[in-house]
XYZ file of C-alpha atoms in Angstrom:
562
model
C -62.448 36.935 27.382
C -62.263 33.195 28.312
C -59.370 31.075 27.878
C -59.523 28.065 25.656
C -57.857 25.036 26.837
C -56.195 23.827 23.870
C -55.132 20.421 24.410
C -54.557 18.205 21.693
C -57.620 20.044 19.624
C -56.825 21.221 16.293
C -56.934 25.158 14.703
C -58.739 24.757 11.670
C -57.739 26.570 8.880
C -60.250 27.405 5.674
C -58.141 28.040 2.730
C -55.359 26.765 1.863
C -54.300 29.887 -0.013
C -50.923 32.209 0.560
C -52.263 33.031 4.036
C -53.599 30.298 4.924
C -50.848 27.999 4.456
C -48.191 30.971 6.038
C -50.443 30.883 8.752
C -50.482 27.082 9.179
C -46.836 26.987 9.588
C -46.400 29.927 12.082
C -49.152 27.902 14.572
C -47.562 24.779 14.141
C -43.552 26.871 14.788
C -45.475 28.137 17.944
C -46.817 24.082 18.497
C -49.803 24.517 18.126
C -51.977 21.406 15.983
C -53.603 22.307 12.659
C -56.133 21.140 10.469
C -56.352 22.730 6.892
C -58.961 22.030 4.607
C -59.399 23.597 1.222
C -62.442 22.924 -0.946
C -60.033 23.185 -3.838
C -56.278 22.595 -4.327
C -53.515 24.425 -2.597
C -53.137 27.988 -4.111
C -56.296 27.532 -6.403
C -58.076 30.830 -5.729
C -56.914 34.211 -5.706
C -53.021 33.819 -4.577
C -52.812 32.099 -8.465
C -54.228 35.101 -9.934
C -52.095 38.123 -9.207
C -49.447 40.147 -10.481
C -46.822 38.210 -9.089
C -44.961 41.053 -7.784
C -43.520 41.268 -4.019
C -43.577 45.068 -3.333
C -43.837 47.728 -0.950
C -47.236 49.441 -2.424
C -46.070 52.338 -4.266
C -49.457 53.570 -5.052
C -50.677 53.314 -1.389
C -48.048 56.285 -0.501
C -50.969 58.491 -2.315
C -53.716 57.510 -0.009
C -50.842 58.278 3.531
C -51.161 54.648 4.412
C -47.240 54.542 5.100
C -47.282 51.953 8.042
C -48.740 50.050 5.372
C -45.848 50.525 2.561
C -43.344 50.461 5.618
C -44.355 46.603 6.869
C -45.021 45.676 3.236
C -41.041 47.093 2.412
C -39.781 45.405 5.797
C -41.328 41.680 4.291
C -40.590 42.355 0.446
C -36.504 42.600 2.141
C -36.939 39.227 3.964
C -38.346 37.481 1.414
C -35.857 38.469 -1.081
C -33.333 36.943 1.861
C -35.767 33.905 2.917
C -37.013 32.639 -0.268
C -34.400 32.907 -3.032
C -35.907 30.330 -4.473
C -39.503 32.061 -5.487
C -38.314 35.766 -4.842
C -36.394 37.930 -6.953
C -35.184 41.331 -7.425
C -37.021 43.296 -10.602
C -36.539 46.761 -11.672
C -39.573 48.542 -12.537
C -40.171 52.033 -14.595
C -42.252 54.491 -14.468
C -42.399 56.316 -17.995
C -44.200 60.703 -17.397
C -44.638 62.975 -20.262
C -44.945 65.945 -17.817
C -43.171 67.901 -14.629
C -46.103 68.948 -12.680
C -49.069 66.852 -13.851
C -51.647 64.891 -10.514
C -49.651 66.833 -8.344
C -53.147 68.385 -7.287
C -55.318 64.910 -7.354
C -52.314 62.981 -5.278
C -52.691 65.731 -2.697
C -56.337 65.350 -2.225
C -56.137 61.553 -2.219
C -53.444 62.202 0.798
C -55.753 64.499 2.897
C -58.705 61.722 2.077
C -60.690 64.730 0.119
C -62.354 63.945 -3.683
C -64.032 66.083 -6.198
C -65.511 65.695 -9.134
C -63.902 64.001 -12.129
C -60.142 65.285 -12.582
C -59.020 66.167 -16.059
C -56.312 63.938 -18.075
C -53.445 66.571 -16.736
C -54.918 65.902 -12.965
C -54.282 62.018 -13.411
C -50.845 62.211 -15.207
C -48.597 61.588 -12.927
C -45.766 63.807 -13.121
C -41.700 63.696 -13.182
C -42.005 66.009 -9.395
C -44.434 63.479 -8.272
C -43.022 60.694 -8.854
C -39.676 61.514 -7.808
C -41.705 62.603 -4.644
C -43.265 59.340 -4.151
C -39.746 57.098 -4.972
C -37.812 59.558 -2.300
C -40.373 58.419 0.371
C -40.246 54.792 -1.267
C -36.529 54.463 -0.835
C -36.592 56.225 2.674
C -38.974 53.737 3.843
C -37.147 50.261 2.098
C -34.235 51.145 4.256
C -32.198 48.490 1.979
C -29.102 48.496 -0.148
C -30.139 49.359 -3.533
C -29.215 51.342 -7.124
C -29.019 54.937 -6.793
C -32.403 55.841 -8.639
C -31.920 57.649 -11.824
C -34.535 60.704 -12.550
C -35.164 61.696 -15.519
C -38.238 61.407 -17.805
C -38.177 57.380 -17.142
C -37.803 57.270 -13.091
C -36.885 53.577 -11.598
C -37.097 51.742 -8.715
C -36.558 48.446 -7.264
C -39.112 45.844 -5.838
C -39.138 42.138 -6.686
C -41.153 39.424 -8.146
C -42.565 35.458 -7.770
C -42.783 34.155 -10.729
C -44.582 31.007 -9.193
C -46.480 31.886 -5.972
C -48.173 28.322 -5.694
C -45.007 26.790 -5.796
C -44.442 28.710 -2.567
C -47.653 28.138 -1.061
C -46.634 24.362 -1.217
C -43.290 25.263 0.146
C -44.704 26.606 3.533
C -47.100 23.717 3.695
C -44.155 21.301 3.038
C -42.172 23.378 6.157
C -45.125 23.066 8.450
C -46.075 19.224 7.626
C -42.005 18.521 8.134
C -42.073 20.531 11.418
C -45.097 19.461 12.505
C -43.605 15.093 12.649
C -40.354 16.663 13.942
C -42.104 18.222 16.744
C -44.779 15.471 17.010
C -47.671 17.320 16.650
C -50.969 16.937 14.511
C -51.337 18.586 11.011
C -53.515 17.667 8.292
C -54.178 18.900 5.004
C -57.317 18.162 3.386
C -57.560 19.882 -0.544
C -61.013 19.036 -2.178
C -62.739 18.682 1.120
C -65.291 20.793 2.938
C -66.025 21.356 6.736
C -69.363 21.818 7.819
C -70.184 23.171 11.719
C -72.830 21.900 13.633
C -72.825 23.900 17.187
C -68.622 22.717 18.100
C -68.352 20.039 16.090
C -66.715 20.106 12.513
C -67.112 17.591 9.778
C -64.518 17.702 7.049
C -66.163 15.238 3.410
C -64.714 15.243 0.442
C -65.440 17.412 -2.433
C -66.756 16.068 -4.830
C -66.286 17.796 -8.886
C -67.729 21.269 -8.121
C -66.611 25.003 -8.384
C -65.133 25.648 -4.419
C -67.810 28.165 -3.070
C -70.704 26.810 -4.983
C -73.478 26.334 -2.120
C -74.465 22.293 -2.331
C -73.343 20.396 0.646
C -70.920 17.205 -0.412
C -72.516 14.241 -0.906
C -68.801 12.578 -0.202
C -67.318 10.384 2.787
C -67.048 11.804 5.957
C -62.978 11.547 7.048
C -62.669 13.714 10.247
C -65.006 14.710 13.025
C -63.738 16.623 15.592
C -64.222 19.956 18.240
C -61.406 22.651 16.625
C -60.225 24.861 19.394
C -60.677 27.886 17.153
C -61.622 28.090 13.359
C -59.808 30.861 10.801
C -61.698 31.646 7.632
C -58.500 32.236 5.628
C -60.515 32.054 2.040
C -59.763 35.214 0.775
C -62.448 36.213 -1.371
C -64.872 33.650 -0.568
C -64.867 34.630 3.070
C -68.556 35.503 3.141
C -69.772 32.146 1.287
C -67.525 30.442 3.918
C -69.296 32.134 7.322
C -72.592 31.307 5.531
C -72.136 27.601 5.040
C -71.219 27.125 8.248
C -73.931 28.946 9.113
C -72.552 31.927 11.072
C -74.108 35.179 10.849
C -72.364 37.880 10.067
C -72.309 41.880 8.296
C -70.847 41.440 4.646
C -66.988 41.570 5.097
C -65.983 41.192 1.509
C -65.855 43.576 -1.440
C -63.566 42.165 -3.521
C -62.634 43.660 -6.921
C -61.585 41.843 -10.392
C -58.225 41.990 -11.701
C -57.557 40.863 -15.100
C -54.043 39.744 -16.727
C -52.469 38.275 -20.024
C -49.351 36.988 -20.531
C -47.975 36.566 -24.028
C -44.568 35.301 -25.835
C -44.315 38.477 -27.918
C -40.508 38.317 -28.501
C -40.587 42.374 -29.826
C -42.233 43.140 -26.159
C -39.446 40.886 -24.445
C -36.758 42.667 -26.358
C -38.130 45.799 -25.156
C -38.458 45.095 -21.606
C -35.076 43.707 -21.582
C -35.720 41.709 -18.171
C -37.253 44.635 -16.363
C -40.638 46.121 -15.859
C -42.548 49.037 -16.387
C -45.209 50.398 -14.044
C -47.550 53.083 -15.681
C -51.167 54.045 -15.405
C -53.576 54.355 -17.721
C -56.177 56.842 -18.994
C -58.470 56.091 -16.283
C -56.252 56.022 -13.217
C -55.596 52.281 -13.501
C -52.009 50.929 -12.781
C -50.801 48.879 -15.246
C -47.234 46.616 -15.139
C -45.578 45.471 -18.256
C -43.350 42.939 -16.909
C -40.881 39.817 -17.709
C -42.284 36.761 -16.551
C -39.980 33.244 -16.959
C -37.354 33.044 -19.539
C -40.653 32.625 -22.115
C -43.410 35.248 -21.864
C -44.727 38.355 -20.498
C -47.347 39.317 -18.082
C -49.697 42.300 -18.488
C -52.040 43.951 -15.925
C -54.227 44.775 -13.857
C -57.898 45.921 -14.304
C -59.531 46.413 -10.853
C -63.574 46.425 -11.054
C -65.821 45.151 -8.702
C -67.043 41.818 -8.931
C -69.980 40.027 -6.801
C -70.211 36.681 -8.274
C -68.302 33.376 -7.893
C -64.877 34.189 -7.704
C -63.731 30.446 -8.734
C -65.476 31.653 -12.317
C -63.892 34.955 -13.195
C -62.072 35.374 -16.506
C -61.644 38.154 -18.274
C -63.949 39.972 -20.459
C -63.354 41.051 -23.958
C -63.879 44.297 -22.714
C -60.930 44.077 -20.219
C -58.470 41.969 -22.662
C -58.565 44.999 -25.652
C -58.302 47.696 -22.943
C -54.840 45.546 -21.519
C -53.449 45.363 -25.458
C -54.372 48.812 -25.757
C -52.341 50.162 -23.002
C -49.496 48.320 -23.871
C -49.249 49.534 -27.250
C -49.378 52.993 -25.653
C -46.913 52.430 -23.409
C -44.892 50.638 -25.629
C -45.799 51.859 -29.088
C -42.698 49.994 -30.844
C -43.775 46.522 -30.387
C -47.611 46.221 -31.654
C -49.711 43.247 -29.695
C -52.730 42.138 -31.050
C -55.437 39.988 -29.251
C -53.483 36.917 -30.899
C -50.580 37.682 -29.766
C -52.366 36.493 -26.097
C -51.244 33.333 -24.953
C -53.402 32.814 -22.441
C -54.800 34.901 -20.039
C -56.300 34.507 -16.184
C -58.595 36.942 -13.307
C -58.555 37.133 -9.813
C -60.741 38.378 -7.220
C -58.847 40.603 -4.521
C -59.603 39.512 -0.961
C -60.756 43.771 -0.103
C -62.737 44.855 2.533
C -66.252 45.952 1.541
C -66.461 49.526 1.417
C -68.680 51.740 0.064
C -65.703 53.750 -0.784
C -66.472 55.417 -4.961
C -63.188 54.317 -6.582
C -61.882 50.660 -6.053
C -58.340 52.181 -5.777
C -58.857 53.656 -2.415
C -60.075 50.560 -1.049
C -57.112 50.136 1.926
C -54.963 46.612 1.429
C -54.366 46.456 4.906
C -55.153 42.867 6.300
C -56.501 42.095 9.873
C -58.710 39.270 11.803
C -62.671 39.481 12.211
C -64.118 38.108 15.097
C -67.474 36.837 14.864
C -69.530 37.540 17.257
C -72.530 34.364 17.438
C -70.065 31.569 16.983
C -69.749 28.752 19.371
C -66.269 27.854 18.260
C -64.071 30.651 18.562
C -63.800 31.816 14.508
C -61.171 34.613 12.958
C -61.915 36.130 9.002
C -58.490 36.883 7.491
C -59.768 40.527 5.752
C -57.311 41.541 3.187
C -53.908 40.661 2.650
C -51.429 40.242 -0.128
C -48.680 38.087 -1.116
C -46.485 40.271 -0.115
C -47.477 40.490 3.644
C -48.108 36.800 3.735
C -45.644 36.062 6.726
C -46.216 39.126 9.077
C -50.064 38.724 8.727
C -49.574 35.187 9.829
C -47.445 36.275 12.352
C -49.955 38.950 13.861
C -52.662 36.389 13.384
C -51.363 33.687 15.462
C -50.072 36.214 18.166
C -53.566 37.229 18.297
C -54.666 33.471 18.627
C -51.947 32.899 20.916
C -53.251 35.815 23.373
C -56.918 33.969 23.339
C -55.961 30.368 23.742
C -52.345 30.354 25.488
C -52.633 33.559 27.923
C -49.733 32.578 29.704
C -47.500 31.519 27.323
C -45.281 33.630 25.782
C -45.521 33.965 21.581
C -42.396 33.995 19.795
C -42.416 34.921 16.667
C -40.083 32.349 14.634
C -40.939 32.263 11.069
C -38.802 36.057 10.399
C -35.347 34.303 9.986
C -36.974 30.853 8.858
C -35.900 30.293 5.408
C -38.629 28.674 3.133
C -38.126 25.023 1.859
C -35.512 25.100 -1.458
C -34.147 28.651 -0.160
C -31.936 26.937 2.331
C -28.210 27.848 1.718
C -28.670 29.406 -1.531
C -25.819 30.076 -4.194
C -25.150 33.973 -3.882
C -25.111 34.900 -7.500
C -25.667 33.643 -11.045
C -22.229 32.094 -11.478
C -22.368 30.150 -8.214
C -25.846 29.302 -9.083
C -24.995 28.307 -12.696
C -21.657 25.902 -11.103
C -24.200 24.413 -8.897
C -26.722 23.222 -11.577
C -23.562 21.521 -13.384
C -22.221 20.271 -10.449
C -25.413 18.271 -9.764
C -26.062 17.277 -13.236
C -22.606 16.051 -12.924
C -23.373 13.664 -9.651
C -26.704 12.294 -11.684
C -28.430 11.198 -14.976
C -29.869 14.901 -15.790
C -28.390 17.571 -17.603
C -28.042 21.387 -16.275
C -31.099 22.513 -17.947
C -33.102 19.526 -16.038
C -31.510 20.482 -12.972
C -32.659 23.972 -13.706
C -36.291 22.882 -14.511
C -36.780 21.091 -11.277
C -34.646 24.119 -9.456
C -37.243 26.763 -10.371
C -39.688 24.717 -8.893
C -37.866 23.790 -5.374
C -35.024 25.926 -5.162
C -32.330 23.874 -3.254
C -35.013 20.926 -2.385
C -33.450 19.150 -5.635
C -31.028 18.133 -3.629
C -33.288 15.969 -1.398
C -35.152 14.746 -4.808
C -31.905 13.175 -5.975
C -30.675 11.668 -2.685
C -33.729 9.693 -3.095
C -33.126 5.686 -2.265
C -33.203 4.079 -5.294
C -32.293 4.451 -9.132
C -33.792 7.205 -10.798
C -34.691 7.566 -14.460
C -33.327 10.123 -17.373
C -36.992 9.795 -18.724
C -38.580 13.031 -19.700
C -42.521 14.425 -19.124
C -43.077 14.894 -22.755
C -42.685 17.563 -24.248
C -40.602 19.177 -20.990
C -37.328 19.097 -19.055
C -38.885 17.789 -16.343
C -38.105 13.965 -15.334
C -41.096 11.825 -14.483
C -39.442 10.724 -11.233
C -39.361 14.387 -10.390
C -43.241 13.978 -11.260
C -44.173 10.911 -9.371
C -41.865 12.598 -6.487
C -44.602 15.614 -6.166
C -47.392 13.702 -6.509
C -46.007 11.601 -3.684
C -45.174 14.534 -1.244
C -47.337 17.580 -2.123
C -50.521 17.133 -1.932
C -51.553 16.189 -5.586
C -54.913 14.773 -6.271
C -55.811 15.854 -10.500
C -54.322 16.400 -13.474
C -54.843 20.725 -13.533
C -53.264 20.291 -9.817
C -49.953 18.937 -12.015
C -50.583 21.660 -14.678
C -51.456 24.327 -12.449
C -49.991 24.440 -9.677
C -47.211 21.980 -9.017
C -45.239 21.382 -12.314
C -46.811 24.982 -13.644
C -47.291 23.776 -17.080
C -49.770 26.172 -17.716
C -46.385 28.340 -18.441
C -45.321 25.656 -20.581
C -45.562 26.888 -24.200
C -45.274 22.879 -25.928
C -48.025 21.845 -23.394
C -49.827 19.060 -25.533
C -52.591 16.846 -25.172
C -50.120 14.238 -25.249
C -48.442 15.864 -22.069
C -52.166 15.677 -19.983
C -52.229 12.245 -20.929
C -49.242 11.003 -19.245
C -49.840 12.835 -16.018
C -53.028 11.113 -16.174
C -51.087 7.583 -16.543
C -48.687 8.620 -13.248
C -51.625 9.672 -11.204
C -52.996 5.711 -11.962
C -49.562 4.233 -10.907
C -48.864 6.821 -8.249
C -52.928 7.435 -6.573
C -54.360 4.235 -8.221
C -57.620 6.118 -9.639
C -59.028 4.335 -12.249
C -58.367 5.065 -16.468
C -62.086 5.768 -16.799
C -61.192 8.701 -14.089
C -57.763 9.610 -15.670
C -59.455 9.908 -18.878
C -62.073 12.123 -17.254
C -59.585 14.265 -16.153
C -57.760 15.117 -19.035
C -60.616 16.341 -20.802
C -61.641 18.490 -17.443
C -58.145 20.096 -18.123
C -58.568 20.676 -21.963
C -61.399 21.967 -21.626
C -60.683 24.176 -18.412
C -57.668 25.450 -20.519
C -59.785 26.439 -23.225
C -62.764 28.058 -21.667
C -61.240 29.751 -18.315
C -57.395 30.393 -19.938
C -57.769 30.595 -23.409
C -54.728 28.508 -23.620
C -54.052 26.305 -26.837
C -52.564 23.192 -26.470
C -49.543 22.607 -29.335
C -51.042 20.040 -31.413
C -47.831 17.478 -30.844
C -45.501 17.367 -28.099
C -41.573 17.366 -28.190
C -40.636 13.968 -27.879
């Protein structure tokens, strides 16, 4: 294989994603330029979409993929150490009604060998079996936990983000902070598409469609220029992405739906008391139950294949009675009903295409694709999870490394790098608690402000308020949020729209007094802060309301907390 000389030419990243942007900053730790372009925000596709739990892959145990539960264990434990901030410990439950029951079906699955349909008892997992599959889960964490309690309800610990786009924007943050430190290139280009012609990329703006839908941009050109290498980090839309830039190629991608709901049930909170429960359902289908903010609760997953747009799957009907359903099996005490959703959200999982006959074998193991007829040296990130985010970025850009630095040495430097915000953390709730009032005490906020803005940055509120200049005790209405801490994120991360605010930055979408009142004066900071017009503010606002409406289900609270 040829070396590359790299030079000053960029890697260009497609997909700005959880593995794109971990990726991004492991190249640029290892100095090496990047360009990132997304054709829609930061975290806008599938990394917004999933469980929200950092775990080692319980269920993979059943199909012997241990290497697998073993690396995803190893990064679940860093996290937990690197990103305070995002990642927390959660206890999770496993409820059986029976000793012996999928013993039989679990040892197939090991040995890779399937039969016709198993019977109800063949799919219950029993108490043996699951205090089977915990023994090898602890064995493999290798970590300082709880000694597990079996019984009828076994337990075991993982952890969980409650906002994984605010960490996406964390490790873009780290890598656009190292990059000027180091003084070399990165750019980050959401709502923009690149197009190849032979070596030479050309990144326009997006204008107002789906990302993935097939229409070339009609918008400015703002970059031309040879990338050294291209990696198709888009997750799910990895096969529309080789095809628009024209690059033949087998189908890599058979990703499958997953479907959620989260609801303010207070009955279902009280149950849960702040831990989780991880049980399957009738058909096979694992199914969490689990706390999510101090406000609501998430429930899922569904996982059927899907082959169309991923940017426009939602659940179906179908999908939302089966989740209510389970629950009130699971938890018969506390009765949900399909009003008792608050809103709800699907995502398409970035799987390998296999021909495999249940979705639940398909492997989550993650690696790089070569093409083979590409001019530019190009990568396809296959698979991946939150979870592994860091090592697969760390494995990709050692692979890079090998092609386009042969005799350099890679270090790998991101697996004692804390993320933004998780930077000498308090070590426990009191010291966490003393640190909120001890800041609220050096500025105009209260705790609970401090809090607000702490959940989204973690320890980065400390460079918020050392800002130059005065800031304000004004409110975002209807939240604890100050608009200086608004106009601050629009300024530094990336923020072009109104749903980015809602979305993905500010996460208001997990906001239950979210009004029409509250779109409205985003809309005003984005004219003071990006100076788009009122006529394009306006148009905005209604793209949100309506997008909440149609694609969440969310209702807006018809006035705002003043």
């Amino acid at each position: 294989m040829v070396a590359v000389k790299t030079d000053d030419r960029p890697i260009l990243i497609l997909g700005a994603g959880i593995n794109g942007a971990a990726l991004a900053r492991e190249l640029i730790l290892n100095d090496f330029p990047v360009c990132v372009v997304d054709q829609g925000d930061l975290a806008g596709g599938t990394t917004a979409w999933s469980s929200r739990l950092i775990h080692g892959g319980l269920r993979y145990l059943e199909y012997s993929e241990f290497d697998l539960v073993r690396e995803s264990l190893r990064e679940r434990n860093l996290l937990l150490k690197l990103a305070p901030q995002f990642v927390r410990p959660l206890r999770l439950y496993v409820p059986t009604s029976n000793r012996f029951g999928g013993l039989a079906t679990s040892l197939r699955k090991f040995f890779h060998f399937q039969r016709k349909k198993p019977s109800k008892r063949d799919i219950d997992r029993g108490l043996w079996l699951i205090r089977m599959g915990l023994h090898f889960y602890d064995a493999y964490a290798q970590d300082e936990v709880d000694p597990e309690q079996y019984r009828w309800l076994c337990s075991y610990s993982d952890a969980q983000i409650v906002f994984p786009e605010r960490f996406v924007a964390a490790l873009l943050t780290d890598a656009a902070e190292e990059a000027q430190r180091r003084g070399i290139s990165f750019e980050m280009f959401n709502y923009h598409e690149a197009r190849l012609d032979g070596r030479q990329v050309t990144i326009r703006a997006r204008d107002n469609k789906t990302p993935g839908e097939e229409e070339a941009s009609t918008g400015p050109v703002v970059r031309e220029f040879e990338p050294v290498a291209i990696v198709n980090a888009t997750g799910a839309w990895v096969d529309l992405t080789l095809k628009r830039l024209k690059i033949p190629s087998r189908r890599l991608m058979g990703g499958t739906k997953g479907s959620h709901f989260v609801t303010s049930h207070q009955g279902l909170r009280d149950a849960l008391k702040g831990q989780g429960i991880y049980a399957e359902a009738a058909d096979d289908r694992p199914v969490f139950v689990l706390p999510l903010g101090k406000d609501y609760t998430l429930v899922g997953t569904t996982d059927v294949r899907y082959t169309g747009n991923p940017g426009k799957a939602i659940p179906t009907d179908e999908e939302l009675d089966y989740l209510v359903d389970t629950v009130n099996h699971i938890v018969p005490g506390t009765p949900l009903t399909r009003d008792d959703i608050d809103f709800h959200y699907a995502g398409v999982r970035p799987l390998p295409y296999t021909d495999a006959t249940t979705t639940a074998s398909i492997t989550r193991r993650h690696w790089l694709e070569r093409a083979d007829h590409a001019e530019v040296p190009t990568y396809s990130v296959i698979g991946g999870k939150l979870t592994t985010c860091r090592s697969l970025a760390e494995e990709s850009a050692h692979e890079l490394a090998k092609v386009l630095r042969p005799d350099s040495p890679y270090e790998a430097k991101s697996i004692d790098r804390p993320i933004p915000g998780g930077e000498d953390y308090p070590s426990n709730k009191a010291e966490l608690e003393a640190t909120w009032e001890k800041l609220a005490a050096e500025s105009c906020f209260d705790p609970q402000q401090i809090e607000s803005m702490w959940l989204l940055c973690g320890t980065r509120v400390r460079k918020f308020l050392a800002q130059d200049g005065q800031l304000s005790s004004e409110l975002l209405v209807g939240t604890d949020l100050p608009l200086d801490f608004v106009r601050w994120s629009i300024r530094h991360e990336w923020v072009r729209r109104v749903d980015d605010l809602v979305e993905r930055r500010l996460m208001l979408l997990y906001q239950p007094s979210l009004s029409e009142a509250t779109l409205r004066r985003l809309g005003d900071l984005l004219i003071e802060e990006r100076g788009i017009s009122q006529e394009e503010a306006d148009s905005q606002v209604q793209a949100t309301i309506d997008r909440l409406r149609d694609h969440f289900g969310k209702r807006l609270t018809a006035t705002a907390i003043e």
